Amino acid sequence: MKPTTLLKIAILPSLLSISVAQALPNGASSLPEPAQIPNRLEIKQFMPDELMQVKALESYTEPAWVTEKFVNAGLLPPVKDRLPKEPIVMMTESMPDGVGEYGGVFRHSIGGRPQGWNWAAAQTQGWGGINYTVQQCLTSTGPMYQLKGEALQVLPNLATDWQWSDDKMSLTMNLLEGARWSDGELFTSEDVRFYWEDTVLEERIPSFSSADAIGAGAKLEVVDEYTIRWHFEKPSQNQALYNMSFLTFCPGPAHVLKAHHPKYTEGKTFDDFTNALPADELPAVTMGPWVPTDVKTDQIIVLRRNPYFWKVDEKGQQLPYMDEMHFNLGTWEGRTIQTLAGTADFSNMENPPIYLETLRKLAGDNAKATAMFGPRNLSWAIQMNQNPTMSVADVRQEGIRLLNRDLKFRKAISHAVDRKTLGQALVKGPFTAEYAGGFHPETSFYDADSVVYFGYDQELAKQYLAELGLKDTDGDGILNFTEGPAKGEELEIVLTVGPTSSEAALAENLNSMMGEVGIKIIPRPLDNVQNDAERDRGAFDWRTHRGEKELAIPFQRVEWIAPVAETGPLWHRGSNSDPQQLQDFEKRLAELALEFSSEEDTAKQKALMAEFNTLFTENVYHVGLVSYPGALLVNKRVKNVPNAPILAYQWAEDAVMRERLWVPKADQIAELQPETLPTHSK
Ligand code: GLA
Ligand code: CA
């Protein structure tokens, strides 16, 4: 219905006929063309086997000090015996600066803090690239942004290859044979089974994944030490391969974890298990290229090269090239400031209020880093709690929940937001664009014609609020409920906002925009968005939310955008006592999300996504505010950095393949723990 009519209206507003107008929701339009961002990056694309291949080479080498101090001293087996039968070979063809030199330090800086090393129990290590370092997953999606369109496929990681059965009901996967954890123990199908059966499916242990997240009715069969087979209830569960990458299918070391798991060790509780690997107990056992060996609270985490890492370059040199990695424990904005100053090597610049100052500094001759702007694949939106009863504490909250579930109210809010002003409040210039919600513009699966946009129109907003029975009955400038459970109450809405300067600017501006239509906003600031108990209990009114890859590559995490399980999306969760109460359009969104996830034909998949996006935006499922680009900042001394958006299939830390980054000897900075290896490596 809408796609073509919307387009016509955008081009020929004067020809708007009554019959066309009837087909459109009142007040809707298409999204205006956004401004061009200067110096957008160009991405070089390859075939999958030009990026990596799984194969044995004739011989392998490692940094000379490892051979001399460890292998020759009998402390470690020779490198060929530490590698899998067929390692993953990172191909020279796709390396921007070619085969590298060993040594040096890669310095990250992050705003998060490690909860512990038990990611199998949903503990975070602090984000910003440290989770990506220690959590290795069955498949890899980060570097996919570099694949040619016709060759788009999930890439190997701990699983090297896979095959669907003829009826597409089961998926057989081969694991890296002979790969080892950083302490020297073999990685096998038992690690996969333990992760799935004893952590994901064990409801008493928190998990980054869930029974349904892999694919409909997923069941795991262990075929042998290096082969697993998934069985599904429905054919072609293609999203399974995406869900077996970060963050959802990165097994923990079963040989370490079983000693803390109640099923295997008497006297242990499930809480013991979750907290079994505290942040300060190092080294942590990982399959990653670097191993955490030292931590100083609120200062730094030091990681050293993993002598068992299972990737090599075409010359047979074991990766990573760099011996040491640091995570300075600071703030998210500090990350960009440090990268600018040259005291950190990498930042996803993602807080618009610091863009202009950063760009000004980067233009100088002595600039330490370069910045690459990507597409507008980040956004801000308001999420309105859609569960009518969950964690409702009083009549005001009850009234707000009912309003949140009323389309007229959501449209009123959308019309009350002046997105141009909001965008310029975040950063002046061409960066931000008006955002209608739904999928991110400028990303591969976006269809501009699918968007229904309820843009700035304060009068219409006021009219809708009045039609909803909201009226300032006591003359204090704030609307009152005149009916329903909250009758007589003022329309005060608590808005949860995170700790960045972006969110401060959003809160301030939303506050005044809502004030102009008679709604009082009470900001609830958070120190740390990751720890928000009220969000998790479904206890909030509204929250601002930064949309990420779920809105760019929609089939990757459908439970974040559609109610396919009680756990999501964040703004309509359910619990045993207060289950989700899905509205008709939500039921249809869930169906469509599952359909496009298992659709193999790209054209059909895109059509389903367009239908989804129309339904999502015409129902204002969340209130889109602005979309904007991020820029990747990397220190100039670092080689092999491909052009990369800060976020595509994964964040840039994963996408740039840090194990291949290197620094010429003359530019290397001193290591804190030179010529050492994690002490647990035997
Ligand atoms: C946080 C940061 C992102 C990115 C990711 C990586 O979310 O805000 O820029 O570094 O961590 O997990
Ligand atoms: Ca009032």
GROMACS .gro file of C-alpha atoms in nm, residues 56-426:
model
  371
   56ALA     CA    1   4.761  -2.664   0.727
   57LEU     CA    2   5.084  -2.490   0.623
   58GLU     CA    3   5.423  -2.658   0.587
   59SER     CA    4   5.575  -2.499   0.894
   60TYR     CA    5   5.500  -2.247   1.165
   61THR     CA    6   5.695  -1.984   1.354
   62GLU     CA    7   5.643  -1.761   1.657
   63PRO     CA    8   5.826  -1.468   1.821
   64ALA     CA    9   6.189  -1.577   1.879
   65TRP     CA   10   6.167  -1.513   2.254
   66VAL     CA   11   5.884  -1.764   2.288
   67THR     CA   12   6.094  -2.039   2.129
   68GLU     CA   13   6.405  -1.949   2.322
   69LYS     CA   14   6.265  -1.884   2.668
   70PHE     CA   15   5.973  -2.127   2.670
   71VAL     CA   16   5.996  -2.402   2.409
   72ASN     CA   17   6.372  -2.459   2.434
   73ALA     CA   18   6.346  -2.453   2.813
   74GLY     CA   19   6.088  -2.730   2.804
   75LEU     CA   20   5.811  -2.508   2.941
   76LEU     CA   21   5.592  -2.524   2.630
   77PRO     CA   22   5.549  -2.769   2.340
   78PRO     CA   23   5.675  -2.654   1.997
   79VAL     CA   24   5.441  -2.416   1.814
   80LYS     CA   25   5.327  -2.679   1.559
   81ASP     CA   26   5.199  -2.895   1.846
   82ARG     CA   27   5.015  -2.604   2.002
   83LEU     CA   28   4.823  -2.521   1.684
   84PRO     CA   29   4.517  -2.710   1.554
   85LYS     CA   30   4.562  -2.963   1.274
   86GLU     CA   31   4.440  -2.696   1.034
   87PRO     CA   32   4.468  -2.344   1.178
   88ILE     CA   33   4.281  -2.044   1.039
   89VAL     CA   34   4.515  -1.869   0.796
   90MET     CA   35   4.466  -1.493   0.765
   91MET     CA   36   4.528  -1.419   0.399
   92THR     CA   37   4.778  -1.154   0.282
   93GLU     CA   38   4.548  -1.053  -0.007
   94SER     CA   39   4.312  -0.869   0.225
   95MET     CA   40   4.572  -0.723   0.464
   96PRO     CA   41   4.601  -0.348   0.396
   97ASP     CA   42   4.975  -0.344   0.482
   98GLY     CA   43   5.062  -0.712   0.443
   99VAL     CA   44   5.234  -0.964   0.667
  100GLY     CA   45   5.346  -0.803   0.993
  101GLU     CA   46   5.628  -0.779   1.245
  102TYR     CA   47   5.600  -0.915   1.598
  103GLY     CA   48   5.602  -0.708   1.916
  104GLY     CA   49   5.454  -0.405   2.081
  105VAL     CA   50   5.138  -0.309   2.265
  106PHE     CA   51   4.785  -0.229   2.153
  107ARG     CA   52   4.620   0.012   2.396
  108HIS     CA   53   4.244   0.021   2.443
  109SER     CA   54   4.057   0.244   2.684
  110ILE     CA   55   3.705   0.160   2.802
  111GLY     CA   56   3.422   0.295   3.014
  112GLY     CA   57   3.301  -0.047   3.134
  113ARG     CA   58   3.440  -0.263   3.416
  114PRO     CA   59   3.481  -0.640   3.432
  115GLN     CA   60   3.218  -0.824   3.636
  116GLY     CA   61   3.427  -1.139   3.606
  117TRP     CA   62   3.549  -1.390   3.348
  118ASN     CA   63   3.247  -1.617   3.344
  119TRP     CA   64   3.088  -1.497   3.021
  120ALA     CA   65   2.913  -1.834   3.002
  121ALA     CA   66   2.702  -1.701   3.291
  122ALA     CA   67   2.640  -1.364   3.121
  123GLN     CA   68   2.918  -1.177   3.300
  124THR     CA   69   3.058  -0.888   3.101
  125GLN     CA   70   3.427  -0.811   3.095
  126GLY     CA   71   3.357  -0.439   3.042
  127TRP     CA   72   3.281  -0.416   2.667
  128GLY     CA   73   3.484  -0.183   2.445
  129GLY     CA   74   3.671  -0.478   2.295
  130ILE     CA   75   3.762  -0.684   2.599
  131ASN     CA   76   3.459  -0.913   2.572
  132TYR     CA   77   3.553  -0.960   2.206
  133THR     CA   78   3.908  -1.056   2.307
  134VAL     CA   79   3.835  -1.329   2.557
  135GLN     CA   80   3.505  -1.461   2.419
  136GLN     CA   81   3.562  -1.669   2.109
  137CYS     CA   82   3.250  -1.800   1.944
  138LEU     CA   83   3.159  -2.082   1.706
  139THR     CA   84   3.121  -1.849   1.410
  140SER     CA   85   3.241  -1.500   1.330
  141THR     CA   86   3.039  -1.215   1.178
  142GLY     CA   87   3.245  -0.900   1.252
  143PRO     CA   88   3.459  -0.905   0.934
  144MET     CA   89   3.157  -0.981   0.709
  145TYR     CA   90   3.121  -0.613   0.621
  146GLN     CA   91   3.429  -0.671   0.401
  147LEU     CA   92   3.265  -0.947   0.196
  148LYS     CA   93   3.141  -0.891  -0.156
  149GLY     CA   94   2.760  -0.886  -0.165
  150GLU     CA   95   2.732  -1.204  -0.373
  151ALA     CA   96   2.961  -1.385  -0.128
  152LEU     CA   97   2.798  -1.275   0.196
  153GLN     CA   98   2.831  -1.557   0.448
  154VAL     CA   99   2.903  -1.619   0.812
  155LEU     CA  100   3.276  -1.681   0.865
  156PRO     CA  101   3.452  -1.968   1.045
  157ASN     CA  102   3.590  -1.936   1.395
  158LEU     CA  103   3.584  -2.223   1.647
  159ALA     CA  104   3.358  -2.401   1.397
  160THR     CA  105   3.543  -2.431   1.066
  161ASP     CA  106   3.262  -2.536   0.832
  162TRP     CA  107   2.901  -2.656   0.837
  163GLN     CA  108   2.639  -2.817   0.623
  164TRP     CA  109   2.260  -2.822   0.618
  165SER     CA  110   2.082  -3.156   0.573
  166ASP     CA  111   1.880  -3.195   0.250
  167ASP     CA  112   1.555  -3.114   0.429
  168LYS     CA  113   1.726  -2.811   0.594
  169MET     CA  114   1.611  -2.935   0.935
  170SER     CA  115   1.956  -3.003   1.074
  171LEU     CA  116   2.296  -2.839   1.063
  172THR     CA  117   2.620  -3.034   1.107
  173MET     CA  118   2.922  -2.832   1.219
  174ASN     CA  119   3.291  -2.927   1.234
  175LEU     CA  120   3.504  -2.778   1.510
  176LEU     CA  121   3.869  -2.672   1.490
  177GLU     CA  122   4.043  -3.002   1.553
  178GLY     CA  123   4.327  -2.985   1.803
  179ALA     CA  124   4.272  -2.622   1.905
  180ARG     CA  125   4.357  -2.555   2.270
  181TRP     CA  126   4.252  -2.320   2.549
  182SER     CA  127   4.521  -2.081   2.673
  183ASP     CA  128   4.613  -2.326   2.954
  184GLY     CA  129   4.688  -2.599   2.699
  185GLU     CA  130   4.368  -2.810   2.738
  186LEU     CA  131   4.192  -2.921   2.418
  187PHE     CA  132   3.881  -2.739   2.301
  188THR     CA  133   3.619  -2.999   2.200
  189SER     CA  134   3.248  -3.061   2.148
  190GLU     CA  135   3.228  -3.112   2.526
  191ASP     CA  136   3.289  -2.737   2.570
  192VAL     CA  137   2.999  -2.672   2.331
  193ARG     CA  138   2.769  -2.924   2.499
  194PHE     CA  139   2.851  -2.791   2.846
  195TYR     CA  140   2.786  -2.432   2.737
  196TRP     CA  141   2.451  -2.519   2.577
  197GLU     CA  142   2.307  -2.777   2.814
  198ASP     CA  143   2.454  -2.671   3.147
  199THR     CA  144   2.455  -2.293   3.114
  200VAL     CA  145   2.219  -2.168   2.837
  201LEU     CA  146   1.941  -2.420   2.899
  202GLU     CA  147   1.997  -2.418   3.277
  203GLU     CA  148   1.743  -2.156   3.382
  204ARG     CA  149   1.910  -2.092   3.713
  205ILE     CA  150   2.218  -1.955   3.537
  206PRO     CA  151   2.198  -1.618   3.358
  207SER     CA  152   2.292  -1.636   2.993
  208PHE     CA  153   2.361  -1.416   2.691
  209SER     CA  154   2.162  -1.671   2.490
  210SER     CA  155   1.837  -1.861   2.534
  211ALA     CA  156   1.671  -2.181   2.421
  212ASP     CA  157   1.488  -2.001   2.140
  213ALA     CA  158   1.757  -1.759   2.037
  214ILE     CA  159   1.952  -2.007   1.824
  215GLY     CA  160   1.659  -2.123   1.613
  216ALA     CA  161   1.314  -2.278   1.651
  217GLY     CA  162   1.330  -2.571   1.892
  218ALA     CA  163   1.710  -2.608   1.864
  219LYS     CA  164   1.843  -2.941   1.995
  220LEU     CA  165   2.212  -3.026   2.009
  221GLU     CA  166   2.353  -3.367   1.916
  222VAL     CA  167   2.718  -3.437   1.988
  223VAL     CA  168   2.844  -3.652   1.701
  224ASP     CA  169   3.205  -3.688   1.811
  225GLU     CA  170   3.484  -3.485   1.972
  226TYR     CA  171   3.496  -3.242   1.681
  227THR     CA  172   3.150  -3.266   1.525
  228ILE     CA  173   2.817  -3.133   1.649
  229ARG     CA  174   2.473  -3.139   1.489
  230TRP     CA  175   2.179  -2.903   1.550
  231HIS     CA  176   1.822  -3.020   1.495
  232PHE     CA  177   1.546  -2.765   1.446
  233GLU     CA  178   1.166  -2.773   1.449
  234LYS     CA  179   1.145  -2.569   1.130
  235PRO     CA  180   1.363  -2.575   0.819
  236SER     CA  181   1.631  -2.321   0.723
  237GLN     CA  182   1.705  -2.161   1.057
  238ASN     CA  183   1.972  -1.946   0.894
  239GLN     CA  184   1.985  -1.703   1.180
  240ALA     CA  185   2.137  -1.989   1.382
  241LEU     CA  186   2.472  -1.921   1.216
  242TYR     CA  187   2.454  -1.554   1.319
  243ASN     CA  188   2.348  -1.645   1.670
  244MET     CA  189   2.647  -1.874   1.704
  245SER     CA  190   2.876  -1.573   1.683
  246PHE     CA  191   2.937  -1.305   1.949
  247LEU     CA  192   2.762  -1.254   2.201
  248THR     CA  193   2.540  -1.555   2.208
  249PHE     CA  194   2.756  -1.859   2.143
  250CYS     CA  195   3.100  -1.819   2.294
  251PRO     CA  196   3.158  -2.124   2.516
  252GLY     CA  197   3.350  -2.102   2.843
  253PRO     CA  198   3.620  -2.354   2.940
  254ALA     CA  199   3.420  -2.659   3.056
  255HIS     CA  200   3.727  -2.814   3.222
  256VAL     CA  201   3.757  -2.507   3.447
  257LEU     CA  202   3.387  -2.436   3.499
  258LYS     CA  203   3.267  -2.785   3.592
  259ALA     CA  204   3.449  -2.756   3.927
  260HIS     CA  205   3.207  -2.470   4.011
  261HIS     CA  206   2.883  -2.613   3.869
  262PRO     CA  207   2.631  -2.776   4.106
  263LYS     CA  208   2.563  -3.059   3.860
  264TYR     CA  209   2.930  -3.164   3.858
  265THR     CA  210   3.056  -3.055   4.197
  266GLU     CA  211   2.882  -3.121   4.524
  267GLY     CA  212   2.820  -2.827   4.754
  268LYS     CA  213   2.825  -2.564   4.478
  269THR     CA  214   2.529  -2.333   4.419
  270PHE     CA  215   2.421  -2.165   4.097
  271ASP     CA  216   2.535  -1.831   4.238
  272ASP     CA  217   2.875  -1.985   4.309
  273PHE     CA  218   2.888  -2.084   3.947
  274THR     CA  219   2.798  -1.738   3.812
  275ASN     CA  220   3.062  -1.574   4.031
  276ALA     CA  221   3.323  -1.848   3.997
  277LEU     CA  222   3.575  -1.646   3.797
  278PRO     CA  223   3.616  -1.308   3.970
  279ALA     CA  224   3.774  -1.018   3.783
  280ASP     CA  225   4.094  -1.023   3.990
  281GLU     CA  226   4.166  -1.395   3.959
  282LEU     CA  227   4.409  -1.415   3.671
  283PRO     CA  228   4.515  -1.542   3.428
  284ALA     CA  229   4.172  -1.617   3.281
  285VAL     CA  230   4.141  -1.922   3.054
  286THR     CA  231   4.040  -1.818   2.703
  287MET     CA  232   4.054  -1.915   2.335
  288GLY     CA  233   4.130  -1.551   2.248
  289PRO     CA  234   4.448  -1.403   2.098
  290TRP     CA  235   4.543  -1.233   2.425
  291VAL     CA  236   4.502  -1.358   2.783
  292PRO     CA  237   4.422  -1.128   3.079
  293THR     CA  238   4.717  -1.162   3.318
  294ASP     CA  239   4.692  -0.859   3.550
  295VAL     CA  240   4.429  -0.616   3.669
  296LYS     CA  241   4.443  -0.298   3.879
  297THR     CA  242   4.096  -0.183   3.983
  298ASP     CA  243   3.981   0.128   3.792
  299GLN     CA  244   4.323   0.151   3.626
  300ILE     CA  245   4.421  -0.116   3.380
  301ILE     CA  246   4.386  -0.474   3.262
  302VAL     CA  247   4.699  -0.618   3.099
  303LEU     CA  248   4.677  -0.906   2.851
  304ARG     CA  249   4.963  -1.109   2.703
  305ARG     CA  250   4.979  -1.315   2.383
  306ASN     CA  251   4.811  -1.655   2.401
  307PRO     CA  252   5.072  -1.917   2.300
  308TYR     CA  253   4.788  -2.150   2.193
  309PHE     CA  254   4.608  -1.907   1.964
  310TRP     CA  255   4.485  -2.086   1.654
  311LYS     CA  256   4.534  -1.834   1.375
  312VAL     CA  257   4.846  -1.782   1.162
  313ASP     CA  258   4.946  -1.568   0.865
  314GLU     CA  259   5.036  -1.710   0.524
  315LYS     CA  260   5.404  -1.728   0.623
  316GLY     CA  261   5.306  -1.956   0.910
  317GLN     CA  262   5.368  -1.694   1.179
  318GLN     CA  263   5.139  -1.758   1.474
  319LEU     CA  264   4.914  -1.461   1.550
  320PRO     CA  265   4.864  -1.214   1.712
  321TYR     CA  266   5.146  -0.992   1.593
  322MET     CA  267   5.133  -0.773   1.903
  323ASP     CA  268   5.258  -0.926   2.229
  324GLU     CA  269   5.055  -0.720   2.472
  325MET     CA  270   4.717  -0.552   2.495
  326HIS     CA  271   4.595  -0.296   2.750
  327PHE     CA  272   4.251  -0.190   2.859
  328ASN     CA  273   4.274   0.135   3.047
  329LEU     CA  274   3.973   0.153   3.276
  330GLY     CA  275   3.838   0.505   3.220
  331THR     CA  276   3.521   0.650   3.065
  332TRP     CA  277   3.364   0.612   2.720
  333GLU     CA  278   3.431   0.972   2.627
  334GLY     CA  279   3.779   0.948   2.776
  335ARG     CA  280   3.845   0.672   2.523
  336THR     CA  281   3.821   0.919   2.236
  337ILE     CA  282   4.017   1.188   2.421
  338GLN     CA  283   4.299   0.944   2.495
  339THR     CA  284   4.311   0.820   2.137
  340LEU     CA  285   4.336   1.182   2.022
  341ALA     CA  286   4.615   1.245   2.269
  342GLY     CA  287   4.799   0.932   2.152
  343THR     CA  288   4.778   0.755   2.489
  344ALA     CA  289   4.532   0.499   2.350
  345ASP     CA  290   4.529   0.339   2.006
  346PHE     CA  291   4.161   0.287   1.929
  347SER     CA  292   3.822   0.447   1.980
  348ASN     CA  293   3.476   0.417   1.840
  349MET     CA  294   3.387   0.784   1.848
  350GLU     CA  295   3.015   0.765   1.918
  351ASN     CA  296   2.915   1.061   2.135
  352PRO     CA  297   2.826   1.345   1.895
  353PRO     CA  298   2.891   1.629   2.146
  354ILE     CA  299   3.266   1.566   2.111
  355TYR     CA  300   3.280   1.528   1.731
  356LEU     CA  301   3.363   1.884   1.629
  357GLU     CA  302   3.640   1.936   1.878
  358THR     CA  303   3.787   1.598   1.786
  359LEU     CA  304   3.779   1.674   1.415
  360ARG     CA  305   3.943   2.010   1.472
  361LYS     CA  306   4.227   1.843   1.661
  362LEU     CA  307   4.263   1.568   1.404
  363ALA     CA  308   4.312   1.827   1.130
  364GLY     CA  309   4.638   1.941   1.290
  365ASP     CA  310   4.976   1.829   1.152
  366ASN     CA  311   5.072   1.647   1.470
  367ALA     CA  312   4.749   1.453   1.497
  368LYS     CA  313   4.814   1.109   1.643
  369ALA     CA  314   4.510   0.935   1.498
  370THR     CA  315   4.294   0.928   1.187
  371ALA     CA  316   3.914   0.925   1.187
  372MET     CA  317   3.692   0.730   0.950
  373PHE     CA  318   3.324   0.822   0.941
  374GLY     CA  319   3.080   0.546   0.860
  375PRO     CA  320   2.709   0.545   0.771
  376ARG     CA  321   2.441   0.665   1.013
  377ASN     CA  322   2.408   0.329   1.181
  378LEU     CA  323   2.355   0.450   1.536
  379SER     CA  324   2.041   0.612   1.667
  380TRP     CA  325   1.855   0.738   1.969
  381ALA     CA  326   1.497   0.643   2.042
  382ILE     CA  327   1.252   0.658   2.332
  383GLN     CA  328   1.131   0.319   2.447
  384MET     CA  329   0.790   0.328   2.616
  385ASN     CA  330   0.717   0.040   2.847
  386GLN     CA  331   0.444  -0.168   2.680
  387ASN     CA  332   0.374  -0.415   2.960
  388PRO     CA  333   0.056  -0.289   3.130
  389THR     CA  334   0.122  -0.453   3.468
  390MET     CA  335   0.486  -0.556   3.516
  391SER     CA  336   0.643  -0.382   3.820
  392VAL     CA  337   0.367  -0.119   3.824
  393ALA     CA  338   0.391   0.048   4.165
  394ASP     CA  339   0.111   0.309   4.169
  395VAL     CA  340  -0.182   0.456   3.976
  396ARG     CA  341   0.037   0.710   3.797
  397GLN     CA  342   0.251   0.431   3.653
  398GLU     CA  343  -0.059   0.234   3.564
  399GLY     CA  344  -0.199   0.532   3.377
  400ILE     CA  345   0.131   0.585   3.190
  401ARG     CA  346   0.146   0.221   3.083
  402LEU     CA  347  -0.204   0.245   2.937
  403LEU     CA  348  -0.107   0.560   2.749
  404ASN     CA  349   0.215   0.397   2.627
  405ARG     CA  350   0.004   0.123   2.471
  406ASP     CA  351  -0.220   0.373   2.291
  407LEU     CA  352  -0.107   0.447   1.935
  408LYS     CA  353  -0.256   0.796   1.947
  409PHE     CA  354  -0.033   0.876   2.246
  410ARG     CA  355   0.279   0.738   2.081
  411LYS     CA  356   0.204   0.944   1.770
  412ALA     CA  357   0.146   1.252   1.986
  413ILE     CA  358   0.492   1.208   2.137
  414SER     CA  359   0.649   1.157   1.796
  415HIS     CA  360   0.484   1.478   1.671
  416ALA     CA  361   0.602   1.665   1.981
  417VAL     CA  362   0.970   1.601   1.906
  418ASP     CA  363   1.156   1.862   1.701
  419ARG     CA  364   1.427   1.631   1.571
  420LYS     CA  365   1.620   1.900   1.383
  421THR     CA  366   1.672   2.095   1.702
  422LEU     CA  367   1.748   1.778   1.894
  423GLY     CA  368   2.010   1.675   1.636
  424GLN     CA  369   2.178   2.015   1.638
  425ALA     CA  370   2.182   2.005   2.019
  426LEU     CA  371   2.389   1.688   1.997
   0.00000   0.00000   0.00000
